[in-house]
Coordinates of C-alpha atoms and ligand atoms in Angstrom, one line a residue:
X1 CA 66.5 -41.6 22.3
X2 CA 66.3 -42.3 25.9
X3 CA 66.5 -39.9 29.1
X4 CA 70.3 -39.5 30.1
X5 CA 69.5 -40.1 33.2
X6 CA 66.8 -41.5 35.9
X7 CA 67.2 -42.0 39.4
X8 CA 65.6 -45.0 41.2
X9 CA 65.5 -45.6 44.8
X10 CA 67.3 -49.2 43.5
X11 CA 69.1 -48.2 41.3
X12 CA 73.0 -49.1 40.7
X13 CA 75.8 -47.2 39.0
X14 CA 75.9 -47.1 35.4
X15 CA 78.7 -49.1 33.7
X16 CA 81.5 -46.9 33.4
X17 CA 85.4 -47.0 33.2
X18 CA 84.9 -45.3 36.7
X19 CA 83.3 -48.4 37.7
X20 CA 85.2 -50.7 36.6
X21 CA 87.7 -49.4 38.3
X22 CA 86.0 -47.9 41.4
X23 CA 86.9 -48.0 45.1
X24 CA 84.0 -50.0 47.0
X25 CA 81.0 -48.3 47.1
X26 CA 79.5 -46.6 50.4
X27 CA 76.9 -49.0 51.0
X28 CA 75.0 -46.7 52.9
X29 CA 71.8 -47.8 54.4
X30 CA 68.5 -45.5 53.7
X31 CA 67.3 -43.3 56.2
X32 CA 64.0 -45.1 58.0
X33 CA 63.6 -42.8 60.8
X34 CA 62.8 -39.5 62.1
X35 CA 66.3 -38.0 62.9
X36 CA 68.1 -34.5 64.0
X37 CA 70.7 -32.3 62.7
X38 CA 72.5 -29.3 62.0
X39 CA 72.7 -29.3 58.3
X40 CA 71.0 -31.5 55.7
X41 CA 72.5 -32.0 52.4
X42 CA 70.7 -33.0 49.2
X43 CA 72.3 -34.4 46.5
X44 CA 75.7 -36.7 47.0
X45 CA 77.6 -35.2 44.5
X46 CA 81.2 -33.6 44.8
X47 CA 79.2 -30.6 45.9
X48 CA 77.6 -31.9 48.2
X49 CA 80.4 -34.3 49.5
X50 CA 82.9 -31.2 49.8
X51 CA 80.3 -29.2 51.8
X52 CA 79.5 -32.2 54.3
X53 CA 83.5 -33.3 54.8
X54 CA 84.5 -29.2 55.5
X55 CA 81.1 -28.6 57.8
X56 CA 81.8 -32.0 60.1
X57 CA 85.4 -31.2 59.8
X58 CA 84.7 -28.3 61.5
X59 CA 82.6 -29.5 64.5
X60 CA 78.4 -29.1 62.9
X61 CA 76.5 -32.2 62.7
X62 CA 75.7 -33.1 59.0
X63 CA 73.4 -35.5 57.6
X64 CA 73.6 -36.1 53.4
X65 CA 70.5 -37.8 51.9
X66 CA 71.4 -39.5 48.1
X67 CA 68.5 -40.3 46.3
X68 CA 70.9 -42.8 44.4
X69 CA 74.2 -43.9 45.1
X70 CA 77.3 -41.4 46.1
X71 CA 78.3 -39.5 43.1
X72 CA 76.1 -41.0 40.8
X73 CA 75.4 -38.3 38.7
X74 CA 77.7 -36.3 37.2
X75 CA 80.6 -36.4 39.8
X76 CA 81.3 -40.4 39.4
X77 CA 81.2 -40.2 35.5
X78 CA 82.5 -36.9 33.8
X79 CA 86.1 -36.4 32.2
X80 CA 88.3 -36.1 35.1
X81 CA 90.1 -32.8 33.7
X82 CA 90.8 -30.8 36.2
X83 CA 92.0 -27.3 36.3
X84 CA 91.1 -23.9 37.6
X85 CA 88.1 -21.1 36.3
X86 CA 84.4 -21.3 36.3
X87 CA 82.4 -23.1 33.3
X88 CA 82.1 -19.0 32.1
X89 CA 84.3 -17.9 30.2
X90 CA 87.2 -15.6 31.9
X91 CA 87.1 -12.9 29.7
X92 CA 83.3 -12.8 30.0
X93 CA 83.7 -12.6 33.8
X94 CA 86.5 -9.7 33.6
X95 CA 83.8 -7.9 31.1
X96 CA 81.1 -8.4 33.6
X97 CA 83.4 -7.6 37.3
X98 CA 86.3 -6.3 36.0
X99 CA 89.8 -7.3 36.7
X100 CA 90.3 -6.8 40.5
X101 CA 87.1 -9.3 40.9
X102 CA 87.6 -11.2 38.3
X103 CA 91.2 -12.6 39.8
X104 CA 89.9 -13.1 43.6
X105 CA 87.2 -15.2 41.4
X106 CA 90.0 -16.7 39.4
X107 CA 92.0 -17.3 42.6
X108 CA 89.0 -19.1 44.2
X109 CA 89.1 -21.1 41.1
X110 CA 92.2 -22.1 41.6
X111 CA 92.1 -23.0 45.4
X112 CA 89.7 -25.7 44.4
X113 CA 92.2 -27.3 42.3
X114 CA 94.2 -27.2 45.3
X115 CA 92.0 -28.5 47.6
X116 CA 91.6 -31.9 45.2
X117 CA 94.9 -32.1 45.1
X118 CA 95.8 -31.7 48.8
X119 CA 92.9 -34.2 50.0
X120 CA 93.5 -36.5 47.9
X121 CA 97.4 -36.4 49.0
X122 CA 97.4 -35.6 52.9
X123 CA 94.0 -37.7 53.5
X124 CA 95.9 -40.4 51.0
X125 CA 92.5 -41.0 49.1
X126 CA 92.4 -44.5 47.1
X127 CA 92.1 -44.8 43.3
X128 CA 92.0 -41.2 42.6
X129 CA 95.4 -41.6 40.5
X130 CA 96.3 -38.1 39.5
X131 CA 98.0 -37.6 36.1
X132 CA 100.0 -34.6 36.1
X133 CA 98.9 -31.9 33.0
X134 CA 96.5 -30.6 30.9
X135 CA 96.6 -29.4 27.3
X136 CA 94.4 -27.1 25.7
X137 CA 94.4 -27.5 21.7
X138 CA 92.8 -25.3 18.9
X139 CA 91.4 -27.0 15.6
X140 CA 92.6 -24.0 13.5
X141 CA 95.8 -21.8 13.0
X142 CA 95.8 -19.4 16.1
X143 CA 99.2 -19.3 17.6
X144 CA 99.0 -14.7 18.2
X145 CA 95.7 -15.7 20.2
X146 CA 97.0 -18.1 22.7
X147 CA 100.5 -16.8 23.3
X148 CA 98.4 -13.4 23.9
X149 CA 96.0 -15.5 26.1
X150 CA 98.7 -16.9 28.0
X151 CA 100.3 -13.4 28.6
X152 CA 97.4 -12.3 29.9
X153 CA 97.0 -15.2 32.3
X154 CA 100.6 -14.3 33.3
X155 CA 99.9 -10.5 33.7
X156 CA 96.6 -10.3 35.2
X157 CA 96.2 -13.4 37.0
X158 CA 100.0 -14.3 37.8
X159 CA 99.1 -17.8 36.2
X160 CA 102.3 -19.4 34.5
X161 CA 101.3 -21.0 31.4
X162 CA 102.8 -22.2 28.1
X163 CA 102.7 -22.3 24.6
X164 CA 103.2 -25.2 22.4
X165 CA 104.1 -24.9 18.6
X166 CA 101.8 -27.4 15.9
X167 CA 105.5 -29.2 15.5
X168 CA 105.7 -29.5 19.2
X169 CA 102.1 -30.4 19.6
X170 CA 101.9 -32.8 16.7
X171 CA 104.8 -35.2 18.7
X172 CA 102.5 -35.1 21.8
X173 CA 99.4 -35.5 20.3
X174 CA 100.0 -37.6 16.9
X175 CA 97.3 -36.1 14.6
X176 CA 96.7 -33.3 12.1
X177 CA 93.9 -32.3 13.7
X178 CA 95.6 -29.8 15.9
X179 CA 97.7 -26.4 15.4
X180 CA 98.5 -24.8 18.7
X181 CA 98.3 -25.4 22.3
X182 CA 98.3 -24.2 25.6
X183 CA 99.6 -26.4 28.4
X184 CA 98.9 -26.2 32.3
X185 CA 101.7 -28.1 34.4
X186 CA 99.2 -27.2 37.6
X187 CA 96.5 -28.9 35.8
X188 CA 95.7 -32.9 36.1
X189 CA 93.3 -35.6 35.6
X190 CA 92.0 -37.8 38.3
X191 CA 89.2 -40.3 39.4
X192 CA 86.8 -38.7 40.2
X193 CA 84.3 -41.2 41.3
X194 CA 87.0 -42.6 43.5
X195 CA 87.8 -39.1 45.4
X196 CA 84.3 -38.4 45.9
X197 CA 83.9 -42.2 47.6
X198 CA 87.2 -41.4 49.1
X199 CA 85.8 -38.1 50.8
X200 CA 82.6 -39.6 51.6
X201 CA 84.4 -42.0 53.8
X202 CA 86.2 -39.7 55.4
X203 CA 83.5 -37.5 56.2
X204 CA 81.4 -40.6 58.0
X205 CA 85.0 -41.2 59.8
X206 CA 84.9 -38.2 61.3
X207 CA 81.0 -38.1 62.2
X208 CA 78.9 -36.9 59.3
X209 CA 76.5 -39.3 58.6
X210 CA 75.6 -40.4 54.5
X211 CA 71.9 -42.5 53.8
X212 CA 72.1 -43.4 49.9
X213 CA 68.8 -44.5 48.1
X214 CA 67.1 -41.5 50.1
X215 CA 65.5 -39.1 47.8
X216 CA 64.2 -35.5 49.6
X217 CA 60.5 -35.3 48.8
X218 CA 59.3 -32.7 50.4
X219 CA 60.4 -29.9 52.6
X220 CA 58.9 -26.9 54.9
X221 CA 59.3 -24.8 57.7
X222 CA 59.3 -26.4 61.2
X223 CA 59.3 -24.7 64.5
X224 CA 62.8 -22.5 64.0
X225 CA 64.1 -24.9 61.1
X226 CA 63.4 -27.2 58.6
X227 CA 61.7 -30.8 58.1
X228 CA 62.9 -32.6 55.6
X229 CA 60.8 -36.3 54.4
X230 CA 62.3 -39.1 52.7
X231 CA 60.2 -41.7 51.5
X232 CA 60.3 -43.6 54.7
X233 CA 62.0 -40.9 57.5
X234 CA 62.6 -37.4 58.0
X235 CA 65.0 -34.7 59.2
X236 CA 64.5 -32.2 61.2
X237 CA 67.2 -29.2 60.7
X238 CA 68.6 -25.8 60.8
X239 CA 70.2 -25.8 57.4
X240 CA 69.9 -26.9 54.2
X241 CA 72.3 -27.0 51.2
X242 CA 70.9 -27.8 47.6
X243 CA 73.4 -29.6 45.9
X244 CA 71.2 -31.1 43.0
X245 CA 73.6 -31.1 40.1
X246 CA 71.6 -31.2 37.1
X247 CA 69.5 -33.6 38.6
X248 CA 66.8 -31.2 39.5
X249 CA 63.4 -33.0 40.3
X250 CA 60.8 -30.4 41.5
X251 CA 62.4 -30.6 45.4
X252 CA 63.2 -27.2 45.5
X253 CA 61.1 -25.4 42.1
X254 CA 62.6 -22.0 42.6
X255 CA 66.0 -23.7 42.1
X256 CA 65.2 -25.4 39.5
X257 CA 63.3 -22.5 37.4
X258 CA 67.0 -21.3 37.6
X259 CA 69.3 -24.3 36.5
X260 CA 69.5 -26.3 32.7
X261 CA 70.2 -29.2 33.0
X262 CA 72.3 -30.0 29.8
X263 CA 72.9 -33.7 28.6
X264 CA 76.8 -34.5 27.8
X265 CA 78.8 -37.7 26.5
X266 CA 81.6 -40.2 27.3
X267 CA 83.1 -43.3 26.2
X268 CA 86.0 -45.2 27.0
X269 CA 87.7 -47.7 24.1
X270 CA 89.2 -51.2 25.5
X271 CA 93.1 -51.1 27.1
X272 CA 95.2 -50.0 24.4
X273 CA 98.8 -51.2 24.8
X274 CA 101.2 -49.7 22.8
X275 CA 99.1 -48.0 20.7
X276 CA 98.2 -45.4 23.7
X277 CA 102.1 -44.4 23.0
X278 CA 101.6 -44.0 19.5
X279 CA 98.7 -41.8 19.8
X280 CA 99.7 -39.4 22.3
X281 CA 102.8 -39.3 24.3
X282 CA 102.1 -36.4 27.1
X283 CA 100.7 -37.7 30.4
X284 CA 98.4 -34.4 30.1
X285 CA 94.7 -34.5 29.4
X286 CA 93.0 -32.9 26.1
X287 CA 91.0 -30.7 25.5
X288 CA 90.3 -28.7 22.4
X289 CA 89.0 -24.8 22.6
X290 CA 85.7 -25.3 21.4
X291 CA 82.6 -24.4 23.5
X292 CA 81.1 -27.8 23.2
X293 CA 84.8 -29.3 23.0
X294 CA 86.1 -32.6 23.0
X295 CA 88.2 -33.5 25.7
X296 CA 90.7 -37.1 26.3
X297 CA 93.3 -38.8 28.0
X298 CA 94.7 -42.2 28.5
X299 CA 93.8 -43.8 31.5
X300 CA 96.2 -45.4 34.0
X301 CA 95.1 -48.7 32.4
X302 CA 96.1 -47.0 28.9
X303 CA 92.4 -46.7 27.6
X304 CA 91.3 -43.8 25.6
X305 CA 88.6 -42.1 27.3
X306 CA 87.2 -39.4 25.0
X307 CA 84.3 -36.9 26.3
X308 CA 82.0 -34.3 24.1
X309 CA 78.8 -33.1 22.7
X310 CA 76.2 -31.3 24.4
X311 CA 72.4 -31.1 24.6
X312 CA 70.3 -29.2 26.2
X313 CA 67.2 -31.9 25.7
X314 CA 68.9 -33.8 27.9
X315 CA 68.8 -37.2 25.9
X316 CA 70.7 -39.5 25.2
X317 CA 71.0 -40.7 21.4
X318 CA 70.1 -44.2 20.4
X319 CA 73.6 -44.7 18.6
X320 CA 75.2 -42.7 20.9
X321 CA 78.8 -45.5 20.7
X322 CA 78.5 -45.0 17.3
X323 CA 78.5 -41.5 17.3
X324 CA 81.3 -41.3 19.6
X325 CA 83.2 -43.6 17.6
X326 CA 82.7 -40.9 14.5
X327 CA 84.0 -38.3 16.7
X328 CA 87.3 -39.8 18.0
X329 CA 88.7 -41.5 15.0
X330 CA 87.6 -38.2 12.8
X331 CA 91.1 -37.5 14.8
X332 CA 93.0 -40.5 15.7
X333 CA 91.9 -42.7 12.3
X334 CA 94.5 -45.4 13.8
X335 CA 91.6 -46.5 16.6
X336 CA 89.1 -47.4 14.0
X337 CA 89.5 -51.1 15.0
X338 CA 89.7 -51.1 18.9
X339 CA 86.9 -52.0 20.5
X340 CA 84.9 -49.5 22.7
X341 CA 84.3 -50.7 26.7
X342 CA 81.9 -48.5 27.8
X343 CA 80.0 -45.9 26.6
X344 CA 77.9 -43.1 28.7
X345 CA 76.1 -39.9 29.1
X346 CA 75.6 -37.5 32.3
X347 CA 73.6 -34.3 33.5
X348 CA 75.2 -31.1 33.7
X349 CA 73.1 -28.5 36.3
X350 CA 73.9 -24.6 34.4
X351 CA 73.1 -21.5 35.3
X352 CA 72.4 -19.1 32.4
X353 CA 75.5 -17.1 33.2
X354 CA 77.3 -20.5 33.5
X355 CA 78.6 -19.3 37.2
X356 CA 77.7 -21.4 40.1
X357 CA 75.2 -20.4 42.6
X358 CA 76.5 -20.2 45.9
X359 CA 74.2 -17.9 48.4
X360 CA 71.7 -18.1 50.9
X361 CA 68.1 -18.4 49.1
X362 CA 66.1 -18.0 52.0
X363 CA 65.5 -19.0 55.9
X364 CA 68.9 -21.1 56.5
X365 CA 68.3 -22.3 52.7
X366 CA 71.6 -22.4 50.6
X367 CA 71.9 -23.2 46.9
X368 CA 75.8 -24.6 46.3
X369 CA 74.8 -25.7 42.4
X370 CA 75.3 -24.8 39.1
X371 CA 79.1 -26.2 38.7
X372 CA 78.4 -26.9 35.0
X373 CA 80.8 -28.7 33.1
X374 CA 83.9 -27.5 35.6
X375 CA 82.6 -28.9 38.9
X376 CA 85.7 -31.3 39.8
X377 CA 87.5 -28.1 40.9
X378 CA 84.7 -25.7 41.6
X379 CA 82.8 -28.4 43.7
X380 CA 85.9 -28.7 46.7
X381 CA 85.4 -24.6 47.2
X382 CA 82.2 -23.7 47.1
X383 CA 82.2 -26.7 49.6
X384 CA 84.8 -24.4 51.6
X385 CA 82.4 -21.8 50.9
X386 CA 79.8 -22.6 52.0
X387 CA 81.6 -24.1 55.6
X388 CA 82.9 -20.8 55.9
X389 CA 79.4 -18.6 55.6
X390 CA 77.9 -21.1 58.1
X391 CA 80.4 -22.0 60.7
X392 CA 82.3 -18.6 60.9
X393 CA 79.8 -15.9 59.3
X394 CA 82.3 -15.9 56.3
X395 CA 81.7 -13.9 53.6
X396 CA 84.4 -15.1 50.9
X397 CA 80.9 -16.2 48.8
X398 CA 79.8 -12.7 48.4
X399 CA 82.6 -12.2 45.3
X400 CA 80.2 -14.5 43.5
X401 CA 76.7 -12.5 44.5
X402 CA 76.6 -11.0 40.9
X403 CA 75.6 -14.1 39.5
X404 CA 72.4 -14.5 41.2
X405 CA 69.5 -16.9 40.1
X406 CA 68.6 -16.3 36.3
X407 CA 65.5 -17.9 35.0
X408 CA 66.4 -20.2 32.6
X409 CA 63.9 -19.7 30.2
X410 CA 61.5 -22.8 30.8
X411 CA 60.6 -24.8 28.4
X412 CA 62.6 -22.9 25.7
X413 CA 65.6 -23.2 27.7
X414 CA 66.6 -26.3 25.8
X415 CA 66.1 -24.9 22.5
X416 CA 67.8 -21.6 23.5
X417 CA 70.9 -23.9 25.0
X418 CA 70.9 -25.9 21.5
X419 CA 71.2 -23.4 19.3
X420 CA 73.8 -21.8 20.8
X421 CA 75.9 -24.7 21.0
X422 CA 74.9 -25.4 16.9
X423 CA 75.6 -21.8 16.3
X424 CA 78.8 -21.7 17.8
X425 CA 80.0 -25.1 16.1
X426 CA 78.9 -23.4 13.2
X427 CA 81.7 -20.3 13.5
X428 CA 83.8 -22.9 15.0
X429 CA 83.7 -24.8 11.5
X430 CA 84.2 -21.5 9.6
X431 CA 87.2 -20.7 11.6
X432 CA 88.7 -24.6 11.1
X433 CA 88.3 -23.9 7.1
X434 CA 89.0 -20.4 7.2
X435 CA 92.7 -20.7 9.2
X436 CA 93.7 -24.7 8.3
Ligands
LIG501 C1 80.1 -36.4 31.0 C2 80.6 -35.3 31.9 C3 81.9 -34.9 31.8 C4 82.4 -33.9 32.6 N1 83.8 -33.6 32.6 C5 84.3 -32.7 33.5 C6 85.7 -32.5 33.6 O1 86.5 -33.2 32.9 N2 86.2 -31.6 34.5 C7 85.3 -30.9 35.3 O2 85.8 -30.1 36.1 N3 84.0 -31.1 35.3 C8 83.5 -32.0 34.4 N4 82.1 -32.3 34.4 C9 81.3 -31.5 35.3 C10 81.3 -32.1 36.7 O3 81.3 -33.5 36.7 C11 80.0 -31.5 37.4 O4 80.1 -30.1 37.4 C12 80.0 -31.9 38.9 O5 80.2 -33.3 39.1 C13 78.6 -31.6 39.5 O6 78.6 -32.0 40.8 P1 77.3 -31.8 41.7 O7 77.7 -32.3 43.0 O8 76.8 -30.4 41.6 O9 76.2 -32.7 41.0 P2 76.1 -34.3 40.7 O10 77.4 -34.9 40.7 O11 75.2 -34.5 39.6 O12 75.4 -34.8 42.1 C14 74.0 -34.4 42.3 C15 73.4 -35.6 43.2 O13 72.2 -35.2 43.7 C16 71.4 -36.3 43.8 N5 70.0 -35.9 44.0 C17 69.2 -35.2 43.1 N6 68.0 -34.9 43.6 C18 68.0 -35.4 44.8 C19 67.0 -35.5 45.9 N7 65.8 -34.9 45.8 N8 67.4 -36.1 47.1 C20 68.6 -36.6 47.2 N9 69.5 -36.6 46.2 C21 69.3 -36.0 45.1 C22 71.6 -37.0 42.5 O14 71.3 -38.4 42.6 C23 73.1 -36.8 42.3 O15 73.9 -37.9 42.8 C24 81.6 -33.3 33.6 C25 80.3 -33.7 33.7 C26 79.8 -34.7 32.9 C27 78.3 -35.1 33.0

């Protein structure tokens, strides 16, 4: 086993398909001097990206320190699915607010879908190549659930959805694997890596200023801000936003006593021709209903790229290829002979409640973390967010204030995580022989 991930101040992104078919990088220089700003950022990530294009967008000066290269972590290699909610589940939110709070949180949801989409249209972002739709798929009979599910989401939330039949589902996804789905026409799957480098240039266009390989060491209180040092500079600042990811390394050690960082998997087989076609015919992207759920979609270069497991010991397993391999012909048997390109894990940064933190911690401090595995759409608004509280006094945030920073159980936080996730495969298992 080896650590999922480790930054270095030289270090390169890790073969991906997002690589391979990445936008140039930044190629920003590291910060070697003692500079001034507004607002510091740490952490280039689409959290961090969104909050420095929608701050300089509206007039602050921003400075972004990447202790790596931009979206490196999580944001330039996860599954590209994107669609609105939280990485909590929306009934557990509705349990916890109740239903007038739990739609302005839905809706909030759903604006940062929009705001991916709209960017990457009006601002005409290269290589992002959205696919229109996504597909949610249950491993066991469960078609009163989802068409009561999908009611719901049409009742409360005003949120069109609909239902597709195991005959219906079986000609767009060709495997027995699957009984009923749900599918999203609003939803879509994009590059990822390529909007956040996309963004990232647009931000530097219009001012804001990016240093990659420029990890924040230290930072403390400094006349009526903040210093900031880098290993070889420093910023001195008003604000600060904290937009880690799961890459939490001791910077900021109330933050991280708050955030698990969980360890998840991708891999992406070799172009598949015609065979992509015989597989699945829907544009849409994948996902099955499980909590640690697979999720896939053929690529614009008609690869399969299939995402899943979880841990919360963040490591990645020595056979990891092989295991993916296991998991995606266990439902496409027809792929046991294509050849696999590229194969990769990422960080996750989770909050117990599996709500993001967005809020003030202290002094001009903001936390804008905790996107867990739904940050492509949650990252673009609490960006907006987080613009809003500190350009305008906005308060829009504040829907989110009962999720506030939950320990996360230290060094049993893993273990905790784990066998939650084992637990619920294990009722997930019963269900799959229980309703086949
Ligand atoms: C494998 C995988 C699949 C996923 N699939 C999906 C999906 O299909 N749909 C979806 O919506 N979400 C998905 N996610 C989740 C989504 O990618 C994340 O929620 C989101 O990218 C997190 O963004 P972030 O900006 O918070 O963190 P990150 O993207 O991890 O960025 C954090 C950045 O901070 C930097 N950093 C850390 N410490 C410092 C420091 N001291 N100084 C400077 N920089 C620092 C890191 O180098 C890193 O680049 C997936 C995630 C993974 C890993």
């Amino acid at each position: 086993m080896t650590q999922t991930q480790t930054n270095s101040s030289t270090a390169s992104y890790r073969d991906t398909y997002y690589t391979r078919t990445m936008v140039p990088s930044l190629d920003a220089a590291p910060l070697t001097d003692r500079i001034e700003t507004e607002v510091c950022i740490i952490g280039g990530g689409i959290a961090g990206i969104s909050c420095a294009y929608e701050l300089t967008k509206a007039g602050r000066a921003v400075v972004l320190l990447e202790a790596d290269q931009i979206a490196w972590g999580a944001s330039g290699r996860n599954g590209g699915v994107v669609g609105p909610g939280f990485a909590a589940d929306g009934a557990a939110i509705e349990k916890k607010l109740g239903m007038k709070t739990a739609k302005q949180i839905f809706d909030l949801s759903q604006e940062g879908v929009d705001i991916f989409r709209s960017y990457t249209e009006t601002l005409a972002l290269p290589g992002v190549d959205m696919r229109p739709g996504s597909l949610s798929v249950t491993r066991y009979r469960d078609a009163q659930a989802m068409q009561d599910y999908i009611r719901h989401k049409a009742d409360a939330y005003g949120y069109q959805l609909d239902y597709i039949s195991t005959e219906k589902l079986r000609e767009m996804v060709r495997t027995d694997r699957y009984f009923d789905g749900v599918y999203d026409p609003q939803g879509f799957h994009a590059h990822s890596l390529n909007y956040c480098l996309g963004l990232a240039r647009e931000t530097q266009r219009l001012g804001g200023r990016f240093f990659e390989n420029t990890r924040a060491v230290s930072m403390s209180r400094h006349g009526a801000g903040h210093l900031i040092t880098t290993p070889a500079g420093s910023i001195q600042c008003q604000n600060i936003i904290l937009c880690q990811g799961g890459m939490v390394d001791g910077f900021h050690k109330r933050l991280q006593r708050n955030l698990l960082p969980i360890g998840t998997f991708v891999t992406a087989t070799e172009p598949l021709g015609d065979l992509a076609d015989e597989i699945i015919s829907t544009t849409a992207a994948i996902v099955d209903t499980r909590m640690a759920c697979d999720y896939f979609r053929i690529t614009p270069d008609r690869r399969l790229l299939w995402g899943g497991g979880m841990t919360g010991m963040a490591l990645e397993p020595a056979n990891l290829e092989q295991q993916m391999r296991r998991a995606l012909t266990s439902v496409f048997p027809q792929l046991a002979d294509v050849k696999i390109d590229a194969t990769w894990s990422g960080l996750l940064g989770y909050a117990r409640h599996r709500m993001p933190y967005v809020c003030e911690l202290h002094d001009g401090v903001w936390a804008a973390t905790g996107l867990g595995g739904h940050g492509i759409n949650v990252g673009p608004i609490i960006g907006r967010l987080i613009a809003e509280a500190l350009v305008e006094n906005g308060q829009r945030h504040k829907v989110l204030d009962s999720y506030g920073l939950t320990w996360n159980g230290s060094m049993f936080g893993p273990l905790a995580a784990d066998t939650v996730y084992y637990w619920e495969a294990l009722k997930e298992r019963y269900f799959e022989w229980r309703y086949r």
